[in-house]
Short mmCIF file of N, CA and C in Angstrom, two decimals:
data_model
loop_
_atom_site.label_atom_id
_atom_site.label_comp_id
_atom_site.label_asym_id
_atom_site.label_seq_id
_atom_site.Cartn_x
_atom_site.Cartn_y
_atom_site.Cartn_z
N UNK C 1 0.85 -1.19 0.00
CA UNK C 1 0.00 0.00 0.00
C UNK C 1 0.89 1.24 0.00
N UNK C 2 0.60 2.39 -0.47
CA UNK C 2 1.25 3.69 -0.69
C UNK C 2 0.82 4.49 0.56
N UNK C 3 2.08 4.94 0.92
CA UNK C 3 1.79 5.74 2.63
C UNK C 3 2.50 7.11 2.53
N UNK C 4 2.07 7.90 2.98
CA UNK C 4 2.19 9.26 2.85
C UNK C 4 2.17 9.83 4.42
N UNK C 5 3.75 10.90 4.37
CA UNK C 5 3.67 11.19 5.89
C UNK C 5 4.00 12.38 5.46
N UNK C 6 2.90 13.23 6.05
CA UNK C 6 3.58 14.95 5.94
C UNK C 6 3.82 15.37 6.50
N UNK C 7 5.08 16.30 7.03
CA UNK C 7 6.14 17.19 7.71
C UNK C 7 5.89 18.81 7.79
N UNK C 8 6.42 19.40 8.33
CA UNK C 8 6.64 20.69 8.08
C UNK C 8 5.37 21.71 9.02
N UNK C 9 4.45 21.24 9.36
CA UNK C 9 3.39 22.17 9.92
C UNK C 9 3.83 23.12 11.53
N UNK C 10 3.38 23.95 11.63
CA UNK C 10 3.20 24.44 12.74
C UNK C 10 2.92 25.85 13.04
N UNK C 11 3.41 26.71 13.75
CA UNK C 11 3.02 27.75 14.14
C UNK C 11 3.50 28.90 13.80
N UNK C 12 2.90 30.18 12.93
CA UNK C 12 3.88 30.91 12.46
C UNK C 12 2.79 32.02 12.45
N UNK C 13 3.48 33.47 12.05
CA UNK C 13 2.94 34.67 12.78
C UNK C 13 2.49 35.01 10.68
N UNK C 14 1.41 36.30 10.83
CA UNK C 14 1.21 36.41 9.17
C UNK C 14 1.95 36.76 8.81
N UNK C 15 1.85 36.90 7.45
CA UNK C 15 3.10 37.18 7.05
C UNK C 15 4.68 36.23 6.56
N UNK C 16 4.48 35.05 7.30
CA UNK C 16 5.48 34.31 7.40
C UNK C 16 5.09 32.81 6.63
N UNK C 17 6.36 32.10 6.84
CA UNK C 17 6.90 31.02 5.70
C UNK C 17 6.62 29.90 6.25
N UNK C 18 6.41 28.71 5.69
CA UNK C 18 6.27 27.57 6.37
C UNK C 18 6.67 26.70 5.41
N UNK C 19 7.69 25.84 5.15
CA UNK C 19 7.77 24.60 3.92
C UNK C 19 7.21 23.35 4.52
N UNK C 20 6.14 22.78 3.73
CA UNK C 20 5.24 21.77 4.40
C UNK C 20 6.18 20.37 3.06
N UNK C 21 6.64 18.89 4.02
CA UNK C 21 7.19 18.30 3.02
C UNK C 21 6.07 16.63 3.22
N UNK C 22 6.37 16.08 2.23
CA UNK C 22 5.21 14.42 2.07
C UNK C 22 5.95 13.80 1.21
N UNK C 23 6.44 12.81 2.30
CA UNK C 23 7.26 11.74 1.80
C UNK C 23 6.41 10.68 1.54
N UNK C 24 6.91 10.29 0.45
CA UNK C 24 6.08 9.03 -0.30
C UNK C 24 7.26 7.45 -0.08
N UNK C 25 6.11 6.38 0.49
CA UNK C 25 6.97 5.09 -0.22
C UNK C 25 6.80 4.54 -1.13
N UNK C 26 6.72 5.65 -2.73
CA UNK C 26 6.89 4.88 -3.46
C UNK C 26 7.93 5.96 -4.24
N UNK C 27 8.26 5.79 -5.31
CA UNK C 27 9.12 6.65 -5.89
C UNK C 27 8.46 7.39 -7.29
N UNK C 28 8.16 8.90 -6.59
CA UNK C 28 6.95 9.96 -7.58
C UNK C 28 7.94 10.09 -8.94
N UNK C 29 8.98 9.16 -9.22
CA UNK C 29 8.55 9.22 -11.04
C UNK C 29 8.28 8.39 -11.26
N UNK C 30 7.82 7.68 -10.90
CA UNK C 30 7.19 6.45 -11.26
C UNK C 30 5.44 6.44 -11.40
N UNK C 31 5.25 7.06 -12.27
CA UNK C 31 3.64 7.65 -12.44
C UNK C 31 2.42 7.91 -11.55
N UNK C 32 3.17 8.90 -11.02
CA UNK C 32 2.35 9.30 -9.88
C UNK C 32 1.88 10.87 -9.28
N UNK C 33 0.92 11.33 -9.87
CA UNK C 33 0.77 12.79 -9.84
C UNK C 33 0.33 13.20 -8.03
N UNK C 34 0.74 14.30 -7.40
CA UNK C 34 0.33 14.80 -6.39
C UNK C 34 -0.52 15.72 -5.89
N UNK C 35 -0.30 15.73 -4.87
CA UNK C 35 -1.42 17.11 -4.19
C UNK C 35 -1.77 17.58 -2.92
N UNK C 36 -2.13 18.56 -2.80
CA UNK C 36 -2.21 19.28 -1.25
C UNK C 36 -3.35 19.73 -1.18
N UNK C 37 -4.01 19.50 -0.17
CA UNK C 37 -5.34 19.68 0.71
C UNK C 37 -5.53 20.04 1.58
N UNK C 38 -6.30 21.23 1.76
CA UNK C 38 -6.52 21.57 3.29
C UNK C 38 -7.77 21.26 3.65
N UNK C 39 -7.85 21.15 5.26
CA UNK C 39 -9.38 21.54 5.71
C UNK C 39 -9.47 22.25 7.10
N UNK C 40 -10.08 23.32 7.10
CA UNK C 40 -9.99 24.05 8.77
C UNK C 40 -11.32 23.97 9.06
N UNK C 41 -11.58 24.15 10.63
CA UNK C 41 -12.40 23.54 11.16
C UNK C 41 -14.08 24.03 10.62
N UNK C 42 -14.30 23.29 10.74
CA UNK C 42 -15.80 24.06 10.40
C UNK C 42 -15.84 24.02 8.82
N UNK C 43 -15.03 23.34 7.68
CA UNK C 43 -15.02 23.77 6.39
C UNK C 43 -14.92 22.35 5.90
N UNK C 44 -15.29 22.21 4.70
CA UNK C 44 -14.96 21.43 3.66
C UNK C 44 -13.80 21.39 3.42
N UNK C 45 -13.28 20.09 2.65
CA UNK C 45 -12.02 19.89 2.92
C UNK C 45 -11.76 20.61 1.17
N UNK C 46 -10.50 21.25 1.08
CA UNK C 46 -10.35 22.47 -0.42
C UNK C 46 -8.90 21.83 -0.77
N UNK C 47 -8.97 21.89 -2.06
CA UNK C 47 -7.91 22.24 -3.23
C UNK C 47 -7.01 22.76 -2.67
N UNK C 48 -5.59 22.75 -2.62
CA UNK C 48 -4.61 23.47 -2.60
C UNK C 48 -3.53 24.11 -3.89
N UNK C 49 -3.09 22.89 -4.35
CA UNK C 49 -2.32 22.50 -5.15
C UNK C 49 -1.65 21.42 -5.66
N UNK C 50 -1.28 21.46 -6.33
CA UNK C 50 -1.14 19.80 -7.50
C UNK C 50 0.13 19.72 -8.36
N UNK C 51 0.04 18.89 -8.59
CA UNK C 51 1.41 18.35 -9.45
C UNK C 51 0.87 17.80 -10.31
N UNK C 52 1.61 17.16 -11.60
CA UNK C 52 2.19 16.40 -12.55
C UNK C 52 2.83 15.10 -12.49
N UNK C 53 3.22 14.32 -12.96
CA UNK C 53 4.03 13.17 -12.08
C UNK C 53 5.50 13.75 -12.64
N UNK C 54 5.53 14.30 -13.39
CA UNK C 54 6.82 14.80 -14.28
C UNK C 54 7.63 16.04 -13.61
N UNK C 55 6.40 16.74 -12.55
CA UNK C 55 6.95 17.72 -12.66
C UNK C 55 6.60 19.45 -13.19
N UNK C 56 6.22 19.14 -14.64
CA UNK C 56 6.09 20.17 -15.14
C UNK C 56 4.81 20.76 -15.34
N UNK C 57 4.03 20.52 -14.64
CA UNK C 57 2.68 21.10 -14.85
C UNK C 57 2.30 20.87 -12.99
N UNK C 58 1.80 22.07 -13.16
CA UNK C 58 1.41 22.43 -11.45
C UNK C 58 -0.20 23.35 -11.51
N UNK C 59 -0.53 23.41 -10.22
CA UNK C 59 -2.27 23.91 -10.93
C UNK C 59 -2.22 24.70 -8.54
N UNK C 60 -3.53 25.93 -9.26
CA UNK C 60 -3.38 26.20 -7.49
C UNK C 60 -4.24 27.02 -7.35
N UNK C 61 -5.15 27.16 -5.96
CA UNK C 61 -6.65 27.38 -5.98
C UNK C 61 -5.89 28.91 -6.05
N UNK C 62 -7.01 29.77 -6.29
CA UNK C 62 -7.11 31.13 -6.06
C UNK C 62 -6.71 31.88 -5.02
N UNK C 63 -6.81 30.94 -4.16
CA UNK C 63 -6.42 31.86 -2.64
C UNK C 63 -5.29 31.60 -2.30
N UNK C 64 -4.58 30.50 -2.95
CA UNK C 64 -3.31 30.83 -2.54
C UNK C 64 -2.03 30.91 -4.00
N UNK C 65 -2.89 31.33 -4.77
CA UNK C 65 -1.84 31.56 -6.13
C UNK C 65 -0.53 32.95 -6.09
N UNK C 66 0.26 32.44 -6.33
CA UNK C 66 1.36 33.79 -6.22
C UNK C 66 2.01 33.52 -4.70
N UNK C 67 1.23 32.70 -3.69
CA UNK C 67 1.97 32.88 -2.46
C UNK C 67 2.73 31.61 -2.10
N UNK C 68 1.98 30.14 -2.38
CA UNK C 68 2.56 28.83 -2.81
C UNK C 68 3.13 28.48 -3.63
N UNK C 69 4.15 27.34 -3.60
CA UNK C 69 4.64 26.90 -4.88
C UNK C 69 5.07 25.12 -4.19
N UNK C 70 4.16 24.74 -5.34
CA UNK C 70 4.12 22.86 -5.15
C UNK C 70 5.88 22.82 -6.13
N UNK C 71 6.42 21.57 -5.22
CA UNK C 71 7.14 21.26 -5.79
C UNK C 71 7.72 19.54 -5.76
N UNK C 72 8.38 18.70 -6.30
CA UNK C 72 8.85 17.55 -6.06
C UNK C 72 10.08 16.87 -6.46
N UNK C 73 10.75 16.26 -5.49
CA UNK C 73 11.67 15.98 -5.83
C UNK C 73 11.79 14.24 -5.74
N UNK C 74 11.90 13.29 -7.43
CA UNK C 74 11.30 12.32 -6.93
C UNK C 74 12.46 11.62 -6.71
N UNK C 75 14.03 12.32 -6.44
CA UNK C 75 15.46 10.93 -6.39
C UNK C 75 14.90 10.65 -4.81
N UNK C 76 13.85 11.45 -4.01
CA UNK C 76 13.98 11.81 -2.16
C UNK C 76 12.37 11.80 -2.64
N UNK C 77 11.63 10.92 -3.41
CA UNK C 77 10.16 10.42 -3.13
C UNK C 77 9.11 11.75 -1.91
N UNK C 78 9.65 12.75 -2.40
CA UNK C 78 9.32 13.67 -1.79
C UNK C 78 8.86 14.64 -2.45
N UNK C 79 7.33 15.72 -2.28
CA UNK C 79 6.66 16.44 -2.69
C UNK C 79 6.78 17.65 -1.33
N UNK C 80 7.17 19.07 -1.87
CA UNK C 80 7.22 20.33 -1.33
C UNK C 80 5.90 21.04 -1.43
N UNK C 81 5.70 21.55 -0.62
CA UNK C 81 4.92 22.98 -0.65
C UNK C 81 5.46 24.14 0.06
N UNK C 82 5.77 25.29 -0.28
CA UNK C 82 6.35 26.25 -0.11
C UNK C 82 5.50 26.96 0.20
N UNK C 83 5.04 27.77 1.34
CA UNK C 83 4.11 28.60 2.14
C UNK C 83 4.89 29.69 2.29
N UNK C 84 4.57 30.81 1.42
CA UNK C 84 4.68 32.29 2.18
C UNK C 84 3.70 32.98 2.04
N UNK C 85 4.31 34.27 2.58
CA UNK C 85 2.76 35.34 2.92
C UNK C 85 1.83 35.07 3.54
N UNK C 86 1.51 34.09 4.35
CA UNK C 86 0.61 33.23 5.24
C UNK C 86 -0.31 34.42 5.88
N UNK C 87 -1.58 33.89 5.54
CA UNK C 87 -2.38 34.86 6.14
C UNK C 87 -3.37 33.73 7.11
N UNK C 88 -4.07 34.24 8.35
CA UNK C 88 -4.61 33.60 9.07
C UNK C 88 -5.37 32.84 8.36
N UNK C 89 -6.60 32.65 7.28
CA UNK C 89 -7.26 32.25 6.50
C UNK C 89 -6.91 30.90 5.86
N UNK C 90 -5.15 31.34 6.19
CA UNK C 90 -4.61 29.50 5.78
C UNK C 90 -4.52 28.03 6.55
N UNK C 91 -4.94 28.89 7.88
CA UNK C 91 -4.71 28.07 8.96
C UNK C 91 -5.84 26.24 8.44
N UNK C 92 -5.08 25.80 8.70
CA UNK C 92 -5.92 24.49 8.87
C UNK C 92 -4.96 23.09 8.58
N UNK C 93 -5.44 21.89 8.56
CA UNK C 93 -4.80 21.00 8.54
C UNK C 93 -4.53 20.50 7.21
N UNK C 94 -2.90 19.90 6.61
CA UNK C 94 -2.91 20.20 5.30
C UNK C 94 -2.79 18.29 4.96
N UNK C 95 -3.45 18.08 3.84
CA UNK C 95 -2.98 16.82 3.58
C UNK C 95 -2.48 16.69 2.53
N UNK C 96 -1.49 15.60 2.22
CA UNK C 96 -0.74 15.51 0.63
C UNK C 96 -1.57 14.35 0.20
N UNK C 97 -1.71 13.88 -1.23
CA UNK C 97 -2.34 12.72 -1.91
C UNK C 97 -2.05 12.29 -3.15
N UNK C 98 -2.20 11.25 -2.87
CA UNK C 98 -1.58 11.19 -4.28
C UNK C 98 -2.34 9.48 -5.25
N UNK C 99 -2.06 9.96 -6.83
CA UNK C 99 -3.11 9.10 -7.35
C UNK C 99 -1.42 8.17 -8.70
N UNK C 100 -2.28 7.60 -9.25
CA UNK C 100 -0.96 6.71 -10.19
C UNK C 100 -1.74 7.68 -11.49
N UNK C 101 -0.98 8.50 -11.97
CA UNK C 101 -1.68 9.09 -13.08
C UNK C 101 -0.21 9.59 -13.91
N UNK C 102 -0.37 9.29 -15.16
CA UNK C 102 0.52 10.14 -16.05
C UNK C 102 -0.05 11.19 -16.76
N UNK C 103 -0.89 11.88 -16.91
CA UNK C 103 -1.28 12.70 -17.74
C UNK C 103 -0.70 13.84 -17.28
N UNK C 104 -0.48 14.74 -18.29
CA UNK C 104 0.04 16.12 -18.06
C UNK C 104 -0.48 16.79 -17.57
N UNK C 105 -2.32 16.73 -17.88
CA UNK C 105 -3.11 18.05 -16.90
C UNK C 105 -3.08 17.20 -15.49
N UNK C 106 -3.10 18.74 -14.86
CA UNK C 106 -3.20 18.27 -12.84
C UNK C 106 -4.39 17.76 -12.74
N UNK C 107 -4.56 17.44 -11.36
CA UNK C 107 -6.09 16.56 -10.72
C UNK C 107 -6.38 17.48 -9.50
N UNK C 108 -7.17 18.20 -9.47
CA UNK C 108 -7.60 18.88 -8.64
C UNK C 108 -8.96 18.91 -7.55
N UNK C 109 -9.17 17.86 -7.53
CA UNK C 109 -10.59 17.21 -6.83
C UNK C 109 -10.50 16.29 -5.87
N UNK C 110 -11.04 16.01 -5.15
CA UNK C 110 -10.45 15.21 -3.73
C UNK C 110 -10.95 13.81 -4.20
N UNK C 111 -11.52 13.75 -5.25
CA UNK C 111 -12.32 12.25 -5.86
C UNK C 111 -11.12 11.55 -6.87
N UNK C 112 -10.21 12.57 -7.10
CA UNK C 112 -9.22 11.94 -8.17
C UNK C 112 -8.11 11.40 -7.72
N UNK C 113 -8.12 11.29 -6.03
CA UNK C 113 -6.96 10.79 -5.38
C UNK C 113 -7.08 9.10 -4.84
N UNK C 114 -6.46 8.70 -4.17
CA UNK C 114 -6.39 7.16 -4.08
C UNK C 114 -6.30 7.16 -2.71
N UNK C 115 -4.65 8.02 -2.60
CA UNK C 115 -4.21 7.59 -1.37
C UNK C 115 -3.85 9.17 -0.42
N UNK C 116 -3.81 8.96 0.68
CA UNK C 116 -3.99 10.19 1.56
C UNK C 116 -3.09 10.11 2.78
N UNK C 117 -2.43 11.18 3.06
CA UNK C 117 -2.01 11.35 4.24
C UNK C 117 -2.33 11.72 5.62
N UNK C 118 -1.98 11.86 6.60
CA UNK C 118 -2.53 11.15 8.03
C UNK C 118 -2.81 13.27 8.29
N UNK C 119 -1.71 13.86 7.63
CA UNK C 119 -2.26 15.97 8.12
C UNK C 119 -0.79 16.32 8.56
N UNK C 120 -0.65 17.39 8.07
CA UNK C 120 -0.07 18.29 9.37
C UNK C 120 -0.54 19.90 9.21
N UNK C 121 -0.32 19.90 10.71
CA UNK C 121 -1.42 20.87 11.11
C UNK C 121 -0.52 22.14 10.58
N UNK C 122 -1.11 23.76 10.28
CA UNK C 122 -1.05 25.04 10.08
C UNK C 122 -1.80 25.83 10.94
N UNK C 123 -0.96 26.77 11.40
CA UNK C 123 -1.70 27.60 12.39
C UNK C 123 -1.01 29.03 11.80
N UNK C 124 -1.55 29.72 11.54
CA UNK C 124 -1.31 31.13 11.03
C UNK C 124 -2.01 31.93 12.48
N UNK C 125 -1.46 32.81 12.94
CA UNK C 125 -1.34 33.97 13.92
C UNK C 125 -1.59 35.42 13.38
N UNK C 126 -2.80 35.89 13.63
CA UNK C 126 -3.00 37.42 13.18
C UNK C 126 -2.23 38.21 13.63
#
């Protein structure tokens, strides 16, 4: 089974940076596109951002375009998200996921994933 552990969460003031990381046991070139999910309390769980299995095609909700950047590195089976400008609004628990897909366009829907990670939490500070 494909297991996903994500890193990087915690407590940070607005304004500020957070690199959230999701290590995969399997190895993401090996056809496997990604993704990041949040959900804060009281909300539906939302879109973050997405990958490619390649790499080169990345996709990212509105609210956090220009301030995130998905990234992956698959020799370290590992998928980045890069958090700046953090505004309280981001706060919530983030999950990575991931599906066996080669296609070039991203997957941006929580129905197009397989497998899911266990969270790590975001707390943004006004």
């Amino acid at each position: 089974q494909v297991q996903l552990v994500e890193s990087g969460g915690g407590l940070v003031q607005a304004g500020g940076s957070l690199r959230l990381s999701c290590a995969a046991s399997i190895h993401t070139s090996n056809g496997y596109a990604m993704g990041w999910f949040r959900q804060a309390p009281g909300k539906e769980r939302e879109f973050v951002a997405a990958i490619s299995w390649s790499g080169d095609s990345t996709s990212y909700a509105d609210s956090v375009k220009s301030r995130f950047t998905i990234s992956r590195d698959n020799a370290k089976s590992t998928v980045y998200l890069q958090m700046n400008s953090l505004k309280p609004e981001d706060t919530a628990a983030y999950y990575c996921a991931a599906v066996r897909s080669r296609l070039r366009v991203v997957l941006t829907t929580s129905r197009s994933y397989e497998y899911w990670g266990q969270g790590t939490r975001v707390t943004v500070d006004s």
